[in-house]
Tab-separated table of C-alpha atoms and ligand atoms in Angstrom:
chain	number	residue	atom	x	y	z
A	1	UNK	CA	-35.484	-61.404	-2.577
A	2	UNK	CA	-38.268	-59.424	-4.184
A	3	UNK	CA	-39.711	-58.640	-0.814
A	4	UNK	CA	-36.361	-57.666	0.610
A	5	UNK	CA	-35.944	-55.143	-2.212
A	6	UNK	CA	-39.427	-53.651	-1.660
A	7	UNK	CA	-38.689	-53.394	2.049
A	8	UNK	CA	-35.444	-51.607	1.377
A	9	UNK	CA	-37.236	-49.164	-0.902
A	10	UNK	CA	-39.831	-48.358	1.750
A	11	UNK	CA	-37.231	-48.032	4.458
A	12	UNK	CA	-35.005	-45.739	2.406
A	13	UNK	CA	-37.905	-43.517	1.347
A	14	UNK	CA	-39.081	-43.200	4.918
A	15	UNK	CA	-35.642	-42.120	6.019
A	16	UNK	CA	-35.383	-39.627	3.156
A	17	UNK	CA	-38.688	-38.108	4.182
A	18	UNK	CA	-37.487	-37.758	7.752
A	19	UNK	CA	-34.050	-36.316	6.857
A	20	UNK	CA	-33.437	-32.871	8.337
A	21	UNK	CA	-30.405	-31.669	6.426
A	22	UNK	CA	-28.165	-32.320	3.453
A	23	UNK	CA	-25.618	-34.245	5.457
A	24	UNK	CA	-28.217	-36.718	6.688
A	25	UNK	CA	-29.448	-37.097	3.124
A	26	UNK	CA	-25.990	-37.897	1.887
A	27	UNK	CA	-25.551	-40.508	4.603
A	28	UNK	CA	-28.757	-42.204	3.416
A	29	UNK	CA	-27.523	-42.150	-0.181
A	30	UNK	CA	-24.279	-43.856	0.819
A	31	UNK	CA	-26.032	-46.328	3.093
A	32	UNK	CA	-28.576	-47.562	0.515
A	33	UNK	CA	-27.040	-46.968	-2.886
A	34	UNK	CA	-23.341	-47.192	-2.062
A	35	UNK	CA	-21.084	-50.094	-2.989
A	36	UNK	CA	-21.435	-51.624	0.428
A	37	UNK	CA	-25.193	-50.957	0.573
A	38	UNK	CA	-27.952	-53.606	0.794
A	39	UNK	CA	-29.170	-53.153	-2.796
A	40	UNK	CA	-25.728	-53.846	-4.213
A	41	UNK	CA	-25.636	-56.812	-1.892
A	42	UNK	CA	-28.939	-58.131	-3.315
A	43	UNK	CA	-27.685	-57.702	-6.853
A	44	UNK	CA	-24.534	-59.605	-6.022
A	45	UNK	CA	-26.662	-62.567	-4.967
A	46	UNK	CA	-28.286	-62.673	-8.425
A	47	UNK	CA	-25.756	-65.216	-9.643
A	48	UNK	CA	-27.566	-67.836	-7.703
A	49	UNK	CA	-30.892	-67.182	-9.482
A	50	UNK	CA	-32.285	-69.055	-12.452
A	51	UNK	CA	-32.059	-67.603	-15.989
A	52	UNK	CA	-35.793	-66.694	-15.947
A	53	UNK	CA	-35.691	-64.987	-12.609
A	54	UNK	CA	-32.549	-62.996	-13.240
A	55	UNK	CA	-33.952	-60.324	-15.683
A	56	UNK	CA	-37.051	-59.846	-13.546
A	57	UNK	CA	-34.961	-59.277	-10.441
A	58	UNK	CA	-32.527	-57.050	-12.342
A	59	UNK	CA	-35.379	-54.843	-13.547
A	60	UNK	CA	-36.867	-54.649	-10.069
A	61	UNK	CA	-33.536	-53.766	-8.480
A	62	UNK	CA	-33.128	-50.929	-10.997
A	63	UNK	CA	-36.644	-49.734	-10.306
A	64	UNK	CA	-35.971	-49.644	-6.582
A	65	UNK	CA	-32.686	-47.855	-7.079
A	66	UNK	CA	-34.376	-45.303	-9.370
A	67	UNK	CA	-37.217	-44.698	-6.948
A	68	UNK	CA	-34.795	-44.018	-4.115
A	69	UNK	CA	-32.619	-41.752	-6.296
A	70	UNK	CA	-35.622	-39.716	-7.441
A	71	UNK	CA	-36.783	-39.267	-3.866
A	72	UNK	CA	-33.267	-38.277	-2.766
A	73	UNK	CA	-32.979	-35.664	-5.523
A	74	UNK	CA	-36.387	-34.218	-4.716
A	75	UNK	CA	-35.565	-33.935	-1.051
A	76	UNK	CA	-32.145	-32.486	-1.779
A	77	UNK	CA	-33.663	-29.717	-3.880
A	78	UNK	CA	-36.149	-28.968	-1.134
A	79	UNK	CA	-33.491	-28.825	1.568
A	80	UNK	CA	-31.231	-26.650	-0.535
A	81	UNK	CA	-34.019	-24.183	-1.191
A	82	UNK	CA	-34.786	-24.108	2.518
A	83	UNK	CA	-31.164	-23.431	3.333
A	84	UNK	CA	-31.045	-20.457	0.952
A	85	UNK	CA	-34.204	-19.069	2.541
A	86	UNK	CA	-32.703	-19.481	5.988
A	87	UNK	CA	-29.503	-17.715	4.932
A	88	UNK	CA	-31.422	-14.842	3.390
A	89	UNK	CA	-33.416	-14.442	6.569
A	90	UNK	CA	-30.409	-14.413	8.900
A	91	UNK	CA	-28.098	-12.378	6.705
A	92	UNK	CA	-30.532	-9.654	5.793
A	93	UNK	CA	-28.880	-6.216	5.617
A	94	UNK	CA	-30.360	-3.303	7.460
A	95	UNK	CA	-30.131	-0.602	4.831
A	96	UNK	CA	-31.411	2.029	7.223
A	97	UNK	CA	-28.223	1.844	9.299
A	98	UNK	CA	-26.267	5.123	8.887
A	99	UNK	CA	-22.987	4.679	6.951
A	100	UNK	CA	-19.580	5.163	8.523
A	101	UNK	CA	-18.126	8.462	7.298
A	102	UNK	CA	-14.954	8.127	5.226
A	103	UNK	CA	-12.205	10.293	6.688
A	104	UNK	CA	-10.837	12.547	3.981
A	105	UNK	CA	-7.299	13.836	4.425
A	106	UNK	CA	-6.279	17.372	3.612
A	107	UNK	CA	-3.227	19.243	2.509
A	108	UNK	CA	-0.771	20.201	5.213
A	109	UNK	CA	-1.019	24.016	5.463
A	110	UNK	CA	2.613	24.327	4.459
A	111	UNK	CA	2.111	22.193	1.340
A	112	UNK	CA	-0.972	24.245	0.504
A	113	UNK	CA	0.980	27.522	0.717
A	114	UNK	CA	3.916	26.144	-1.274
A	115	UNK	CA	1.595	24.907	-4.017
A	116	UNK	CA	-0.184	28.255	-4.084
A	117	UNK	CA	3.145	30.065	-4.540
A	118	UNK	CA	4.297	27.564	-7.165
A	119	UNK	CA	1.052	27.945	-9.129
A	120	UNK	CA	1.418	31.678	-9.044
A	121	UNK	CA	4.901	31.654	-10.538
A	122	UNK	CA	4.140	28.833	-12.985
A	123	UNK	CA	1.409	31.148	-14.257
A	124	UNK	CA	4.074	33.808	-14.877
A	125	UNK	CA	6.142	31.418	-16.998
A	126	UNK	CA	8.570	30.091	-14.383
A	127	UNK	CA	9.580	26.452	-14.182
A	128	UNK	CA	10.356	24.542	-10.990
A	129	UNK	CA	13.958	23.472	-10.328
A	130	UNK	CA	15.148	21.170	-7.593
A	131	UNK	CA	18.500	20.196	-6.147
A	132	UNK	CA	20.100	18.046	-3.442
A	133	UNK	CA	19.636	18.751	0.258
A	134	UNK	CA	23.097	17.342	0.991
A	135	UNK	CA	25.120	19.947	-0.860
A	136	UNK	CA	28.665	20.871	-1.689
A	137	UNK	CA	30.144	23.836	0.116
A	138	UNK	CA	30.932	25.137	-3.370
A	139	UNK	CA	27.287	25.478	-4.481
A	140	UNK	CA	25.923	26.464	-1.076
A	141	UNK	CA	28.483	29.226	-0.485
A	142	UNK	CA	31.401	29.707	-2.856
A	143	UNK	CA	29.475	29.922	-6.133
A	144	UNK	CA	27.222	32.456	-4.408
A	145	UNK	CA	30.060	34.850	-3.714
A	146	UNK	CA	30.683	33.543	-0.206
A	147	UNK	CA	34.294	32.329	-0.250
A	148	UNK	CA	35.701	30.377	2.699
A	149	UNK	CA	36.131	32.639	5.726
A	150	UNK	CA	33.577	35.170	4.496
A	151	UNK	CA	31.935	36.742	7.561
A	152	UNK	CA	28.447	36.423	6.022
A	153	UNK	CA	28.716	32.640	6.322
A	154	UNK	CA	28.038	33.183	10.010
A	155	UNK	CA	24.517	34.370	9.122
A	156	UNK	CA	23.723	30.783	8.162
A	157	UNK	CA	25.077	28.482	10.849
A	158	UNK	CA	25.471	25.135	9.083
A	159	UNK	CA	25.370	21.389	9.626
A	160	UNK	CA	28.633	20.181	8.065
A	161	UNK	CA	29.037	16.531	7.093
A	162	UNK	CA	32.618	16.852	5.910
A	163	UNK	CA	34.637	19.991	5.345
A	164	UNK	CA	33.285	20.234	1.793
A	165	UNK	CA	29.774	18.811	2.253
A	166	UNK	CA	26.894	20.186	4.312
A	167	UNK	CA	23.116	20.241	4.582
A	168	UNK	CA	22.137	23.185	2.390
A	169	UNK	CA	21.365	26.298	4.401
A	170	UNK	CA	19.203	27.840	1.688
A	171	UNK	CA	17.820	26.924	-1.740
A	172	UNK	CA	20.222	29.316	-3.502
A	173	UNK	CA	22.603	26.468	-4.471
A	174	UNK	CA	19.860	25.329	-6.884
A	175	UNK	CA	20.299	28.700	-8.622
A	176	UNK	CA	24.022	28.131	-8.927
A	177	UNK	CA	23.511	24.611	-10.294
A	178	UNK	CA	20.820	25.690	-12.765
A	179	UNK	CA	22.890	28.603	-14.072
A	180	UNK	CA	25.843	26.269	-14.572
A	181	UNK	CA	23.653	23.897	-16.606
A	182	UNK	CA	22.618	26.764	-18.918
A	183	UNK	CA	26.294	27.163	-19.939
A	184	UNK	CA	26.169	30.941	-20.186
A	185	UNK	CA	22.993	31.098	-22.244
A	186	UNK	CA	19.823	32.839	-21.054
A	187	UNK	CA	17.020	33.099	-20.346
A	188	UNK	CA	16.713	31.390	-16.958
A	189	UNK	CA	13.390	31.650	-15.152
A	190	UNK	CA	12.992	29.296	-12.219
A	191	UNK	CA	11.642	28.912	-8.730
A	192	UNK	CA	13.291	26.463	-6.340
A	193	UNK	CA	11.186	25.168	-3.473
A	194	UNK	CA	12.766	22.852	-0.898
A	195	UNK	CA	13.917	21.978	2.588
A	196	UNK	CA	16.861	23.767	4.157
A	197	UNK	CA	18.770	23.281	7.406
A	198	UNK	CA	20.413	25.619	9.901
A	199	UNK	CA	21.948	25.140	13.305
A	200	UNK	CA	19.310	27.066	15.188
A	201	UNK	CA	17.706	26.252	18.528
A	202	UNK	CA	14.047	25.505	17.877
A	203	UNK	CA	11.585	28.010	19.299
A	204	UNK	CA	8.357	29.705	18.213
A	205	UNK	CA	10.020	31.382	15.222
A	206	UNK	CA	13.093	29.189	14.570
A	207	UNK	CA	13.414	25.644	13.304
A	208	UNK	CA	16.587	23.734	12.441
A	209	UNK	CA	14.803	22.543	9.301
A	210	UNK	CA	12.419	24.682	7.302
A	211	UNK	CA	11.318	25.433	3.752
A	212	UNK	CA	12.407	28.079	1.289
A	213	UNK	CA	11.215	29.134	-2.117
A	214	UNK	CA	13.689	30.987	-4.189
A	215	UNK	CA	13.225	32.625	-7.571
A	216	UNK	CA	15.770	33.461	-10.243
A	217	UNK	CA	15.430	35.273	-13.559
A	218	UNK	CA	18.365	35.884	-15.895
A	219	UNK	CA	18.191	37.433	-19.339
A	220	UNK	CA	19.383	40.434	-21.273
A	221	UNK	CA	18.071	43.738	-19.928
A	222	UNK	CA	16.598	42.448	-16.673
A	223	UNK	CA	16.240	45.425	-14.363
A	224	UNK	CA	15.367	46.230	-10.782
A	225	UNK	CA	11.950	47.421	-11.995
A	226	UNK	CA	11.264	43.877	-13.262
A	227	UNK	CA	11.999	42.561	-9.801
A	228	UNK	CA	9.757	45.164	-8.214
A	229	UNK	CA	6.862	44.435	-10.592
A	230	UNK	CA	7.192	40.687	-10.052
A	231	UNK	CA	7.214	41.024	-6.277
A	232	UNK	CA	4.254	43.449	-6.305
A	233	UNK	CA	2.235	40.978	-8.406
A	234	UNK	CA	3.167	38.180	-6.033
A	235	UNK	CA	2.171	40.209	-2.946
A	236	UNK	CA	-1.224	41.137	-4.391
A	237	UNK	CA	-2.054	37.612	-5.533
A	238	UNK	CA	-0.950	36.112	-2.227
A	239	UNK	CA	-2.210	38.669	0.273
A	240	UNK	CA	-4.923	40.675	-1.503
A	241	UNK	CA	-5.214	43.102	-4.400
A	242	UNK	CA	-4.855	46.221	-2.252
A	243	UNK	CA	-1.424	45.216	-0.877
A	244	UNK	CA	1.386	47.685	-1.380
A	245	UNK	CA	5.041	46.728	-1.254
A	246	UNK	CA	8.066	48.543	0.095
A	247	UNK	CA	11.692	47.692	-0.690
A	248	UNK	CA	14.298	48.435	1.978
A	249	UNK	CA	18.051	48.307	1.328
A	250	UNK	CA	19.672	45.174	2.722
A	251	UNK	CA	22.688	42.940	2.194
A	252	UNK	CA	23.148	39.488	0.684
A	253	UNK	CA	26.527	38.443	-0.691
A	254	UNK	CA	24.958	37.032	-3.873
A	255	UNK	CA	22.906	40.081	-4.840
A	256	UNK	CA	23.856	43.705	-5.437
A	257	UNK	CA	21.928	45.820	-4.698
A	258	UNK	CA	20.017	43.764	-2.149
A	259	UNK	CA	16.622	44.545	-0.655
A	260	UNK	CA	14.109	43.284	1.816
A	261	UNK	CA	10.475	43.483	0.833
A	262	UNK	CA	7.672	44.489	3.181
A	263	UNK	CA	3.977	44.336	2.364
A	264	UNK	CA	1.377	46.680	3.811
A	265	UNK	CA	-0.308	44.861	6.690
A	266	UNK	CA	-3.242	42.784	5.468
A	267	UNK	CA	-4.785	42.761	8.936
A	268	UNK	CA	-5.057	46.462	9.669
A	269	UNK	CA	-4.388	47.836	6.187
A	270	UNK	CA	-1.462	49.875	7.534
A	271	UNK	CA	-2.865	51.603	10.602
A	272	UNK	CA	-0.945	49.354	13.025
A	273	UNK	CA	-1.906	46.152	14.823
A	274	UNK	CA	-0.314	43.158	16.537
A	275	UNK	CA	0.428	41.279	13.304
A	276	UNK	CA	2.553	44.144	11.935
A	277	UNK	CA	3.805	45.080	15.415
A	278	UNK	CA	2.178	48.507	15.036
A	279	UNK	CA	4.365	49.437	12.056
A	280	UNK	CA	1.805	48.881	9.285
A	281	UNK	CA	4.342	46.777	7.361
A	282	UNK	CA	5.251	43.081	7.385
A	283	UNK	CA	8.614	41.747	6.216
A	284	UNK	CA	8.127	38.970	3.685
A	285	UNK	CA	11.295	38.212	1.726
A	286	UNK	CA	14.831	39.042	0.649
A	287	UNK	CA	15.780	39.841	-2.940
A	288	UNK	CA	18.180	41.677	-5.189
A	289	UNK	CA	19.972	41.891	-8.528
A	290	UNK	CA	22.222	38.870	-9.074
A	291	UNK	CA	25.820	39.833	-8.207
A	292	UNK	CA	28.072	39.958	-11.315
A	293	UNK	CA	30.522	37.606	-9.558
A	294	UNK	CA	27.767	34.985	-9.223
A	295	UNK	CA	26.896	35.308	-12.924
A	296	UNK	CA	30.543	35.040	-13.972
A	297	UNK	CA	31.258	32.047	-11.705
A	298	UNK	CA	28.343	30.171	-13.307
A	299	UNK	CA	29.636	30.993	-16.807
A	300	UNK	CA	27.412	33.953	-17.743
A	301	UNK	CA	28.806	37.110	-19.312
A	302	UNK	CA	27.787	39.753	-16.744
A	303	UNK	CA	28.116	42.514	-19.386
A	304	UNK	CA	25.451	40.853	-21.514
A	305	UNK	CA	23.248	39.286	-18.876
A	306	UNK	CA	21.631	40.601	-15.709
A	307	UNK	CA	19.164	39.001	-13.375
A	308	UNK	CA	17.213	39.157	-10.177
A	309	UNK	CA	16.661	36.683	-7.359
A	310	UNK	CA	14.383	36.494	-4.362
A	311	UNK	CA	13.948	34.085	-1.489
A	312	UNK	CA	11.148	33.569	0.992
A	313	UNK	CA	10.092	31.272	3.812
A	314	UNK	CA	6.745	29.539	3.226
A	315	UNK	CA	6.387	28.863	6.975
A	316	UNK	CA	6.417	32.573	7.678
A	317	UNK	CA	3.896	33.199	4.905
A	318	UNK	CA	1.616	30.390	6.147
A	319	UNK	CA	1.920	31.698	9.728
A	320	UNK	CA	0.889	35.160	8.619
A	321	UNK	CA	-1.892	33.937	6.341
A	322	UNK	CA	-3.506	31.582	8.848
A	323	UNK	CA	-2.570	33.297	12.115
A	324	UNK	CA	-0.314	30.424	13.280
A	325	UNK	CA	1.766	31.498	16.269
A	326	UNK	CA	4.454	28.815	16.468
A	327	UNK	CA	6.590	27.410	13.626
A	328	UNK	CA	6.908	24.086	15.517
A	329	UNK	CA	3.236	23.333	14.800
A	330	UNK	CA	4.202	22.563	11.197
A	331	UNK	CA	6.520	19.761	12.223
A	332	UNK	CA	5.061	18.143	15.354
A	333	UNK	CA	2.283	16.366	13.433
A	334	UNK	CA	-0.516	17.057	15.879
A	335	UNK	CA	-3.621	16.028	13.959
A	336	UNK	CA	-5.722	18.577	15.815
A	337	UNK	CA	-3.553	21.246	14.182
A	338	UNK	CA	-3.522	19.787	10.686
A	339	UNK	CA	-7.247	18.993	10.610
A	340	UNK	CA	-8.073	22.677	11.037
A	341	UNK	CA	-6.970	23.189	7.453
A	342	UNK	CA	-9.387	20.668	5.933
A	343	UNK	CA	-10.726	23.148	3.474
A	344	UNK	CA	-7.399	24.631	2.448
B	401	LIG	N1	19.089	32.696	0.175
B	401	LIG	C1	18.799	33.825	0.996
B	401	LIG	C2	18.691	33.393	2.445
B	401	LIG	O1	18.404	32.260	2.716
B	401	LIG	C3	17.544	34.530	0.575
B	401	LIG	C4	17.708	35.263	-0.700
B	401	LIG	C5	17.549	34.633	-1.897
B	401	LIG	C6	18.048	36.587	-0.720
B	401	LIG	C7	17.696	35.275	-3.084
B	401	LIG	C8	18.197	37.274	-1.897
B	401	LIG	C9	18.023	36.606	-3.074
B	401	LIG	O2	18.906	34.170	3.307
């Protein structure tokens, strides 16, 4: 029995020495030290031994078991260390490899222009007001002095949903809604940016959906000169300090008097070029003094309060500013177009 144990020890240690990987090592552990292994088997046979022999054999069996365990642990540590080394060698990172550039998005040119205009007016003490794009006929037309059947409704061909509901044709209904909320008490000083819809055939200068930014100021003693000063400041900030403005008489049902504003051409400075169609002036927006009917309908006393309003198309402004020749570029999502404005 003693010999058998010594043999087993030698055999096991030989195998441990020869083991190539952790799996093999574990197999050896199970084979020699496991419940069904030969050492356990030897120990089981101890019952047949005499009382003197038993402790001697017990001690020897433990010794053998310990020797094998120690060898196994040693080898395991060695193999594990080797494995880590191998992994480090195969998984080494080449830090000299150039990195992949992260693609950074940019503002859509239209968003950039709208934010520029918003910032400008926020700086002059305006707040931003918004309203629904699916609008009541009342706010889109009637409250703006355009009763049913008014010929000027034809200027804004509309998408009707029902007889009383339509896609707003301009952002002016936000004015009407905001005035109503003020319940006849000034001041009101807002700009309303947003999408609007008209039944137009799309071409280089028309789109059935486009953006507008409208402004409205109501208070006591608001005069046409306030409107003119505001628009001149806007034109200079947006198109350059040496811009001049020119107001031409026009007509809008919700303002009286109404004007259209031109700026002196920022390309040629007024001498005449393609951008200003050789006139030296570029039309930018419509404006006027809020019609007393509009004030009264929204609950303001038109003897006490006066106001001005203006409305512009950010697409047109962006087209002029960046030399864009087709309004459809804003909406067709060609990345080659948008990526040109990376630094905007
Ligand atoms: N809402 C007008 C339009 O879309 C523009 C405008 C606004 C004109 C405010 C005057 C005053 O045509």
